mmCIF file of C-alpha atoms in Angstrom:
data_model
loop_
_atom_site.group_PDB
_atom_site.id
_atom_site.type_symbol
_atom_site.label_atom_id
_atom_site.label_comp_id
_atom_site.label_asym_id
_atom_site.label_seq_id
_atom_site.Cartn_x
_atom_site.Cartn_y
_atom_site.Cartn_z
ATOM 1 C CA UNK A 5 14.107 -14.751 12.299
ATOM 2 C CA UNK A 6 11.508 -12.819 13.434
ATOM 3 C CA UNK A 7 10.983 -9.631 15.967
ATOM 4 C CA UNK A 8 8.381 -10.274 18.587
ATOM 5 C CA UNK A 9 8.077 -6.487 20.038
ATOM 6 C CA UNK A 10 6.646 -3.669 17.714
ATOM 7 C CA UNK A 11 9.099 -1.057 16.224
ATOM 8 C CA UNK A 12 7.683 2.513 16.110
ATOM 9 C CA UNK A 13 8.908 5.700 14.742
ATOM 10 C CA UNK A 14 7.380 9.209 15.369
ATOM 11 C CA UNK A 15 6.532 11.274 12.270
ATOM 12 C CA UNK A 16 5.326 14.756 14.218
ATOM 13 C CA UNK A 17 2.131 13.817 15.747
ATOM 14 C CA UNK A 18 1.901 10.123 13.456
ATOM 15 C CA UNK A 19 3.070 7.303 14.775
ATOM 16 C CA UNK A 20 4.135 4.715 12.514
ATOM 17 C CA UNK A 21 4.696 1.097 13.370
ATOM 18 C CA UNK A 22 6.304 -2.073 11.430
ATOM 19 C CA UNK A 23 3.612 -5.273 11.264
ATOM 20 C CA UNK A 24 5.705 -7.847 10.636
ATOM 21 C CA UNK A 25 4.902 -11.297 8.806
ATOM 22 C CA UNK A 26 8.456 -12.575 7.423
ATOM 23 C CA UNK A 27 11.968 -11.869 8.049
ATOM 24 C CA UNK A 28 15.183 -14.090 7.671
ATOM 25 C CA UNK A 29 17.894 -14.541 5.028
ATOM 26 C CA UNK A 30 16.649 -15.071 1.629
ATOM 27 C CA UNK A 31 18.014 -14.049 -1.880
ATOM 28 C CA UNK A 32 21.845 -14.585 -2.849
ATOM 29 C CA UNK A 33 22.872 -11.258 -3.758
ATOM 30 C CA UNK A 34 23.471 -12.289 -7.366
ATOM 31 C CA UNK A 35 19.829 -13.560 -7.582
ATOM 32 C CA UNK A 36 18.187 -10.362 -6.549
ATOM 33 C CA UNK A 37 20.370 -7.499 -8.240
ATOM 34 C CA UNK A 38 22.125 -8.415 -11.843
ATOM 35 C CA UNK A 39 24.341 -6.003 -11.925
ATOM 36 C CA UNK A 40 25.921 -7.222 -8.384
ATOM 37 C CA UNK A 41 29.735 -6.422 -7.925
ATOM 38 C CA UNK A 42 30.715 -8.886 -5.002
ATOM 39 C CA UNK A 43 33.692 -6.011 -3.926
ATOM 40 C CA UNK A 44 31.322 -3.259 -3.687
ATOM 41 C CA UNK A 45 29.862 -5.734 -1.077
ATOM 42 C CA UNK A 46 32.711 -6.319 0.908
ATOM 43 C CA UNK A 47 33.589 -2.700 0.992
ATOM 44 C CA UNK A 48 30.378 -2.330 2.943
ATOM 45 C CA UNK A 49 30.337 -5.382 4.675
ATOM 46 C CA UNK A 50 31.302 -4.009 8.292
ATOM 47 C CA UNK A 51 27.705 -2.433 8.146
ATOM 48 C CA UNK A 52 25.914 -4.739 6.515
ATOM 49 C CA UNK A 53 26.533 -8.103 8.317
ATOM 50 C CA UNK A 54 24.664 -8.898 10.113
ATOM 51 C CA UNK A 55 20.799 -7.607 9.938
ATOM 52 C CA UNK A 56 21.559 -6.719 5.889
ATOM 53 C CA UNK A 57 23.605 -10.023 4.365
ATOM 54 C CA UNK A 58 24.637 -13.142 6.107
ATOM 55 C CA UNK A 59 28.196 -13.883 4.751
ATOM 56 C CA UNK A 60 28.149 -17.544 6.102
ATOM 57 C CA UNK A 61 25.439 -18.359 3.671
ATOM 58 C CA UNK A 62 25.849 -15.765 1.094
ATOM 59 C CA UNK A 63 22.470 -14.213 1.314
ATOM 60 C CA UNK A 64 20.646 -10.732 1.697
ATOM 61 C CA UNK A 65 18.617 -10.484 4.802
ATOM 62 C CA UNK A 66 14.767 -9.753 3.409
ATOM 63 C CA UNK A 67 11.606 -8.871 5.709
ATOM 64 C CA UNK A 68 8.226 -8.916 4.666
ATOM 65 C CA UNK A 69 6.450 -6.387 6.312
ATOM 66 C CA UNK A 70 3.327 -3.511 6.308
ATOM 67 C CA UNK A 71 4.067 -0.200 7.852
ATOM 68 C CA UNK A 72 0.704 1.105 9.876
ATOM 69 C CA UNK A 73 0.095 4.698 9.972
ATOM 70 C CA UNK A 74 -1.596 6.274 12.612
ATOM 71 C CA UNK A 75 -2.581 9.714 12.055
ATOM 72 C CA UNK A 76 -5.449 11.299 14.886
ATOM 73 C CA UNK A 77 -7.730 10.706 12.110
ATOM 74 C CA UNK A 78 -6.962 7.216 10.211
ATOM 75 C CA UNK A 79 -4.921 3.634 10.354
ATOM 76 C CA UNK A 80 -3.606 3.171 7.122
ATOM 77 C CA UNK A 81 -1.987 0.023 6.133
ATOM 78 C CA UNK A 82 0.673 0.042 3.536
ATOM 79 C CA UNK A 83 1.197 -2.745 1.751
ATOM 80 C CA UNK A 84 -0.095 -6.054 3.170
ATOM 81 C CA UNK A 85 2.543 -8.790 2.439
ATOM 82 C CA UNK A 86 2.071 -12.527 1.561
ATOM 83 C CA UNK A 87 -1.124 -13.271 3.146
ATOM 84 C CA UNK A 88 -2.037 -17.254 4.701
ATOM 85 C CA UNK A 89 -3.061 -20.139 2.815
ATOM 86 C CA UNK A 90 -2.102 -18.623 -0.820
ATOM 87 C CA UNK A 91 -1.488 -21.137 -3.925
ATOM 88 C CA UNK A 92 2.462 -19.604 -4.600
ATOM 89 C CA UNK A 93 4.214 -22.358 -6.117
ATOM 90 C CA UNK A 94 6.058 -20.388 -8.473
ATOM 91 C CA UNK A 95 7.180 -18.130 -5.219
ATOM 92 C CA UNK A 96 8.394 -20.776 -2.323
ATOM 93 C CA UNK A 97 9.170 -18.503 0.172
ATOM 94 C CA UNK A 98 5.353 -17.653 0.232
ATOM 95 C CA UNK A 99 3.384 -20.593 -0.714
ATOM 96 C CA UNK A 100 0.623 -21.735 1.744
ATOM 97 C CA UNK A 101 1.819 -19.432 4.680
ATOM 98 C CA UNK A 102 0.725 -19.678 7.949
ATOM 99 C CA UNK A 103 2.327 -16.810 10.218
ATOM 100 C CA UNK A 104 0.447 -14.929 13.021
ATOM 101 C CA UNK A 105 0.435 -11.485 10.894
ATOM 102 C CA UNK A 106 -3.335 -10.706 12.301
ATOM 103 C CA UNK A 107 -1.715 -11.479 15.593
ATOM 104 C CA UNK A 108 0.689 -9.370 15.630
ATOM 105 C CA UNK A 109 -1.620 -5.935 14.107
ATOM 106 C CA UNK A 110 -3.649 -7.250 17.197
ATOM 107 C CA UNK A 111 -1.451 -7.005 19.338
ATOM 108 C CA UNK A 112 -0.428 -3.055 18.048
ATOM 109 C CA UNK A 113 -3.481 -2.564 19.244
ATOM 110 C CA UNK A 114 -5.963 -2.887 16.408
ATOM 111 C CA UNK A 115 -8.628 -5.373 14.847
ATOM 112 C CA UNK A 116 -8.829 -5.679 10.718
ATOM 113 C CA UNK A 117 -11.787 -3.456 11.784
ATOM 114 C CA UNK A 118 -10.248 -0.555 12.668
ATOM 115 C CA UNK A 119 -8.231 0.118 9.457
ATOM 116 C CA UNK A 120 -9.465 2.848 7.343
ATOM 117 C CA UNK A 121 -7.327 2.620 4.023
ATOM 118 C CA UNK A 122 -4.974 -0.104 2.673
ATOM 119 C CA UNK A 123 -2.282 1.422 0.116
ATOM 120 C CA UNK A 124 -0.507 -1.141 -2.144
ATOM 121 C CA UNK A 125 2.414 0.277 -3.534
ATOM 122 C CA UNK A 126 2.132 -2.109 -6.582
ATOM 123 C CA UNK A 127 0.133 -5.418 -6.826
ATOM 124 C CA UNK A 128 3.387 -7.642 -6.980
ATOM 125 C CA UNK A 129 2.647 -10.952 -4.851
ATOM 126 C CA UNK A 130 4.156 -9.998 -1.397
ATOM 127 C CA UNK A 131 2.593 -6.700 -1.181
ATOM 128 C CA UNK A 132 -1.004 -7.849 -2.007
ATOM 129 C CA UNK A 133 -1.941 -11.209 -0.201
ATOM 130 C CA UNK A 134 -3.563 -10.296 3.154
ATOM 131 C CA UNK A 135 -5.794 -7.977 1.313
ATOM 132 C CA UNK A 136 -7.990 -10.745 1.544
ATOM 133 C CA UNK A 137 -8.507 -14.296 3.760
ATOM 134 C CA UNK A 138 -9.922 -16.953 3.335
ATOM 135 C CA UNK A 139 -13.836 -17.654 5.472
ATOM 136 C CA UNK A 140 -15.593 -20.956 4.620
ATOM 137 C CA UNK A 141 -13.643 -21.670 1.500
ATOM 138 C CA UNK A 142 -14.361 -18.040 0.195
ATOM 139 C CA UNK A 143 -11.309 -14.749 -0.380
ATOM 140 C CA UNK A 144 -12.940 -12.134 1.377
ATOM 141 C CA UNK A 145 -11.690 -8.351 1.846
ATOM 142 C CA UNK A 146 -9.372 -8.784 5.272
ATOM 143 C CA UNK A 147 -10.358 -5.377 6.376
ATOM 144 C CA UNK A 148 -13.875 -4.925 6.172
ATOM 145 C CA UNK A 149 -13.559 -1.622 6.517
ATOM 146 C CA UNK A 150 -11.034 -0.264 4.646
ATOM 147 C CA UNK A 151 -10.922 1.454 1.011
ATOM 148 C CA UNK A 152 -8.103 -0.271 -0.260
ATOM 149 C CA UNK A 153 -6.230 2.215 -2.306
ATOM 150 C CA UNK A 154 -4.971 1.219 -6.557
ATOM 151 C CA UNK A 155 -3.224 3.306 -8.905
ATOM 152 C CA UNK A 156 -5.192 2.694 -11.795
ATOM 153 C CA UNK A 157 -1.919 2.286 -14.348
ATOM 154 C CA UNK A 158 -1.267 -0.644 -11.644
ATOM 155 C CA UNK A 159 -4.710 -1.843 -11.524
ATOM 156 C CA UNK A 160 -4.980 -2.551 -15.475
ATOM 157 C CA UNK A 161 -1.649 -4.009 -16.473
ATOM 158 C CA UNK A 162 -2.484 -6.773 -13.666
ATOM 159 C CA UNK A 163 -5.854 -7.223 -14.243
ATOM 160 C CA UNK A 164 -6.109 -10.408 -16.808
ATOM 161 C CA UNK A 165 -9.329 -9.550 -18.539
ATOM 162 C CA UNK A 166 -7.083 -6.303 -19.696
ATOM 163 C CA UNK A 167 -3.605 -8.218 -20.088
ATOM 164 C CA UNK A 168 -4.839 -11.929 -20.963
ATOM 165 C CA UNK A 169 -0.883 -12.506 -21.575
ATOM 166 C CA UNK A 170 0.229 -12.878 -17.875
ATOM 167 C CA UNK A 171 1.909 -15.099 -16.592
ATOM 168 C CA UNK A 172 -0.044 -17.606 -14.227
ATOM 169 C CA UNK A 173 1.041 -15.888 -10.758
ATOM 170 C CA UNK A 174 0.050 -12.916 -11.431
ATOM 171 C CA UNK A 175 -2.868 -13.738 -12.417
ATOM 172 C CA UNK A 176 -3.633 -16.086 -9.492
ATOM 173 C CA UNK A 177 -2.657 -13.432 -7.228
ATOM 174 C CA UNK A 178 -5.275 -11.116 -8.957
ATOM 175 C CA UNK A 179 -7.791 -13.473 -8.582
ATOM 176 C CA UNK A 180 -7.722 -14.287 -4.959
ATOM 177 C CA UNK A 181 -5.888 -10.432 -3.444
ATOM 178 C CA UNK A 182 -7.039 -7.878 -5.745
ATOM 179 C CA UNK A 183 -10.779 -9.350 -7.562
ATOM 180 C CA UNK A 184 -12.382 -9.924 -4.000
ATOM 181 C CA UNK A 185 -11.611 -6.042 -2.880
ATOM 182 C CA UNK A 186 -13.309 -4.533 -6.493
ATOM 183 C CA UNK A 187 -16.247 -7.123 -5.905
ATOM 184 C CA UNK A 188 -16.831 -5.905 -2.490
ATOM 185 C CA UNK A 189 -16.676 -2.568 -3.703
ATOM 186 C CA UNK A 190 -13.953 -1.549 -0.958
ATOM 187 C CA UNK A 191 -11.643 -0.236 -3.939
ATOM 188 C CA UNK A 192 -10.135 3.366 -4.496
ATOM 189 C CA UNK A 193 -8.496 3.744 -7.764
ATOM 190 C CA UNK A 194 -6.553 7.166 -7.812
ATOM 191 C CA UNK A 195 -4.081 8.569 -10.698
ATOM 192 C CA UNK A 196 -0.399 8.044 -9.946
ATOM 193 C CA UNK A 197 -0.635 11.403 -8.620
ATOM 194 C CA UNK A 198 -3.430 11.922 -5.707
ATOM 195 C CA UNK A 199 -3.563 11.815 -2.481
ATOM 196 C CA UNK A 200 -5.374 10.368 1.199
ATOM 197 C CA UNK A 201 -6.077 13.878 3.447
ATOM 198 C CA UNK A 202 -4.364 16.806 3.424
ATOM 199 C CA UNK A 203 -1.048 15.397 4.536
ATOM 200 C CA UNK A 204 -0.543 12.018 2.725
ATOM 201 C CA UNK A 205 0.469 12.272 -0.988
ATOM 202 C CA UNK A 206 0.844 9.638 -3.554
ATOM 203 C CA UNK A 207 3.282 9.944 -5.617
ATOM 204 C CA UNK A 208 4.636 7.668 -8.973
ATOM 205 C CA UNK A 209 7.394 5.508 -9.105
ATOM 206 C CA UNK A 210 7.625 3.236 -12.096
ATOM 207 C CA UNK A 211 9.942 0.669 -13.032
ATOM 208 C CA UNK A 212 10.015 -2.451 -10.522
ATOM 209 C CA UNK A 213 5.643 -2.517 -12.132
ATOM 210 C CA UNK A 214 4.484 0.063 -14.363
ATOM 211 C CA UNK A 215 2.182 1.896 -11.480
ATOM 212 C CA UNK A 216 4.416 1.912 -8.853
ATOM 213 C CA UNK A 217 3.718 4.839 -6.645
ATOM 214 C CA UNK A 218 5.069 6.134 -2.674
ATOM 215 C CA UNK A 219 3.603 7.182 -0.314
ATOM 216 C CA UNK A 220 4.775 10.746 1.825
ATOM 217 C CA UNK A 221 3.452 11.450 4.951
ATOM 218 C CA UNK A 222 3.795 15.197 5.866
ATOM 219 C CA UNK A 223 3.518 16.177 9.563
ATOM 220 C CA UNK A 224 4.332 19.694 11.157
ATOM 221 C CA UNK A 225 7.854 19.716 10.020
ATOM 222 C CA UNK A 226 8.485 16.450 9.783
ATOM 223 C CA UNK A 227 8.274 14.226 6.558
ATOM 224 C CA UNK A 228 8.166 10.126 6.437
ATOM 225 C CA UNK A 229 8.196 8.607 2.608
ATOM 226 C CA UNK A 230 6.878 4.748 1.932
ATOM 227 C CA UNK A 231 8.612 3.412 -1.309
ATOM 228 C CA UNK A 232 7.638 0.068 -0.983
ATOM 229 C CA UNK A 233 9.964 -1.812 -3.498
ATOM 230 C CA UNK A 234 12.196 1.403 -5.109
ATOM 231 C CA UNK A 235 14.876 -0.119 -3.280
ATOM 232 C CA UNK A 236 14.777 -4.433 -1.921
ATOM 233 C CA UNK A 237 18.205 -3.688 -0.074
ATOM 234 C CA UNK A 238 20.182 -0.546 1.314
ATOM 235 C CA UNK A 239 23.229 -1.866 -0.847
ATOM 236 C CA UNK A 240 21.418 -0.239 -3.539
ATOM 237 C CA UNK A 241 21.506 3.271 -1.866
ATOM 238 C CA UNK A 242 25.375 3.122 -2.545
ATOM 239 C CA UNK A 243 24.453 1.596 -6.165
ATOM 240 C CA UNK A 244 20.874 2.905 -7.214
ATOM 241 C CA UNK A 245 22.072 1.783 -10.772
ATOM 242 C CA UNK A 246 21.515 -2.302 -9.576
ATOM 243 C CA UNK A 247 17.959 -2.374 -9.849
ATOM 244 C CA UNK A 248 16.820 -6.461 -8.822
ATOM 245 C CA UNK A 249 16.206 -9.006 -11.235
ATOM 246 C CA UNK A 250 12.014 -8.217 -10.440
ATOM 247 C CA UNK A 251 12.520 -4.494 -11.760
ATOM 248 C CA UNK A 252 9.985 -4.324 -14.734
ATOM 249 C CA UNK A 253 11.877 -1.401 -16.360
ATOM 250 C CA UNK A 254 15.364 -1.651 -14.615
ATOM 251 C CA UNK A 255 16.278 1.983 -16.677
ATOM 252 C CA UNK A 256 13.399 3.438 -15.297
ATOM 253 C CA UNK A 257 13.165 1.656 -11.641
ATOM 254 C CA UNK A 258 16.558 3.433 -11.614
ATOM 255 C CA UNK A 259 15.258 7.128 -12.496
ATOM 256 C CA UNK A 260 12.162 6.461 -9.526
ATOM 257 C CA UNK A 261 15.576 5.556 -7.007
ATOM 258 C CA UNK A 262 17.287 8.202 -7.664
ATOM 259 C CA UNK A 263 14.667 10.828 -7.475
ATOM 260 C CA UNK A 264 13.671 8.746 -4.292
ATOM 261 C CA UNK A 265 17.403 9.351 -3.344
ATOM 262 C CA UNK A 266 17.435 12.583 -3.696
ATOM 263 C CA UNK A 267 14.397 13.963 -2.177
ATOM 264 C CA UNK A 268 14.876 12.226 1.369
ATOM 265 C CA UNK A 269 18.274 13.707 1.459
ATOM 266 C CA UNK A 270 16.951 17.275 0.389
ATOM 267 C CA UNK A 271 14.494 17.031 2.846
ATOM 268 C CA UNK A 272 15.744 14.295 5.979
ATOM 269 C CA UNK A 273 12.851 12.510 4.958
ATOM 270 C CA UNK A 274 12.797 8.919 7.015
ATOM 271 C CA UNK A 275 12.810 6.426 4.552
ATOM 272 C CA UNK A 276 10.605 3.234 4.936
ATOM 273 C CA UNK A 277 11.504 0.782 2.952
ATOM 274 C CA UNK A 278 9.315 -2.599 2.251
ATOM 275 C CA UNK A 279 11.847 -5.247 2.552
ATOM 276 C CA UNK A 280 15.425 -4.077 4.939
ATOM 277 C CA UNK A 281 16.363 -5.873 7.252
ATOM 278 C CA UNK A 282 16.921 -4.207 11.205
ATOM 279 C CA UNK A 283 16.175 -1.455 12.101
ATOM 280 C CA UNK A 284 14.141 -1.282 8.658
ATOM 281 C CA UNK A 285 14.209 2.264 8.085
ATOM 282 C CA UNK A 286 16.887 5.367 7.819
ATOM 283 C CA UNK A 287 17.782 8.390 6.326
ATOM 284 C CA UNK A 288 19.583 9.360 3.234
ATOM 285 C CA UNK A 289 22.649 11.590 3.085
ATOM 286 C CA UNK A 290 24.272 13.300 0.473
ATOM 287 C CA UNK A 291 27.635 12.744 0.058
ATOM 288 C CA UNK A 292 30.168 13.445 -2.829
ATOM 289 C CA UNK A 293 29.933 10.645 -5.070
ATOM 290 C CA UNK A 294 26.187 9.878 -4.217
ATOM 291 C CA UNK A 295 24.520 8.919 -1.106
ATOM 292 C CA UNK A 296 24.386 6.321 2.607
ATOM 293 C CA UNK A 297 22.462 5.755 4.400
ATOM 294 C CA UNK A 298 21.763 6.227 8.199
ATOM 295 C CA UNK A 299 19.694 3.763 9.920
ATOM 296 C CA UNK A 300 16.968 4.901 12.296
ATOM 297 C CA UNK A 301 16.641 3.031 15.278
ATOM 298 C CA UNK A 302 12.586 2.582 16.615
ATOM 299 C CA UNK A 303 11.714 2.974 19.945
ATOM 300 C CA UNK A 304 10.381 -0.202 21.133
ATOM 301 C CA UNK A 305 6.262 -0.560 21.926
ATOM 302 C CA UNK A 306 5.775 3.141 21.960
ATOM 303 C CA UNK A 307 2.727 4.240 22.723
ATOM 304 C CA UNK A 308 -0.025 4.585 20.093
ATOM 305 C CA UNK A 309 -1.751 7.595 19.454
ATOM 306 C CA UNK A 310 -5.869 7.792 20.886
ATOM 307 C CA UNK A 311 -8.504 8.377 18.347
ATOM 308 C CA UNK A 312 -10.804 10.542 18.987
ATOM 309 C CA UNK A 313 -14.199 8.586 19.122
#
């Protein structure tokens, strides 16, 4: 399953474009969500299928994509997916990929050299892969002019020299997708509350990983929230107490999820998750017993803003 055309949303004067790497059936619900209850899925099946759940195979639809944010001043890439040619035997979905990710970026009108900032919400395997690419047998930064923004706590936790007890795959991910950025002196380490310019605010949302952050985009009266892996599937809007099996601190992840949902509902923020199926983004509404999800349709191939030269 794939989408070939670019989906774009507008936040004030800013354009947000989805850059796809992967899209299709992946985990069975009980494989992804430790507290999963089939009765809840049955209640929401009328809207979950077919874009978020495939009943025939009992699998959630999972997307892996970057969010390209184009302001009048900067091009920002939020999360960089899995990457090509990365050795990931412990994650078969992401092992030795060969996707046209960079071609999709170019078809959105940008070369890798046009990216000014790369923000990694966290340093899991499917969020840092395109930080680097293989050139003449060496991993080098994919975006040569970008500052790569990492939260300090996240960077310290996943650094094998600081945490020698990490499993093999996170060590490999750090070695091939983070260390080359540091070696090139392109990293920008921030506290969990920081900002990139006046209208891009970095805020903490730990639980899925220790230093997980989200990005708030403010433009005029509009706001977009880029939430990384605070949620993996829209069923979690209705059951925010369900954390994924990949969340390192499920209770803390639930609290971050509730804060994000409450903020989006209060401010009518357009929410941009990292893994939701079509249409990939949406708004949150409060209801008597919690929250509901309202998908936000994108524009097909909307014109992108021209930067001043």
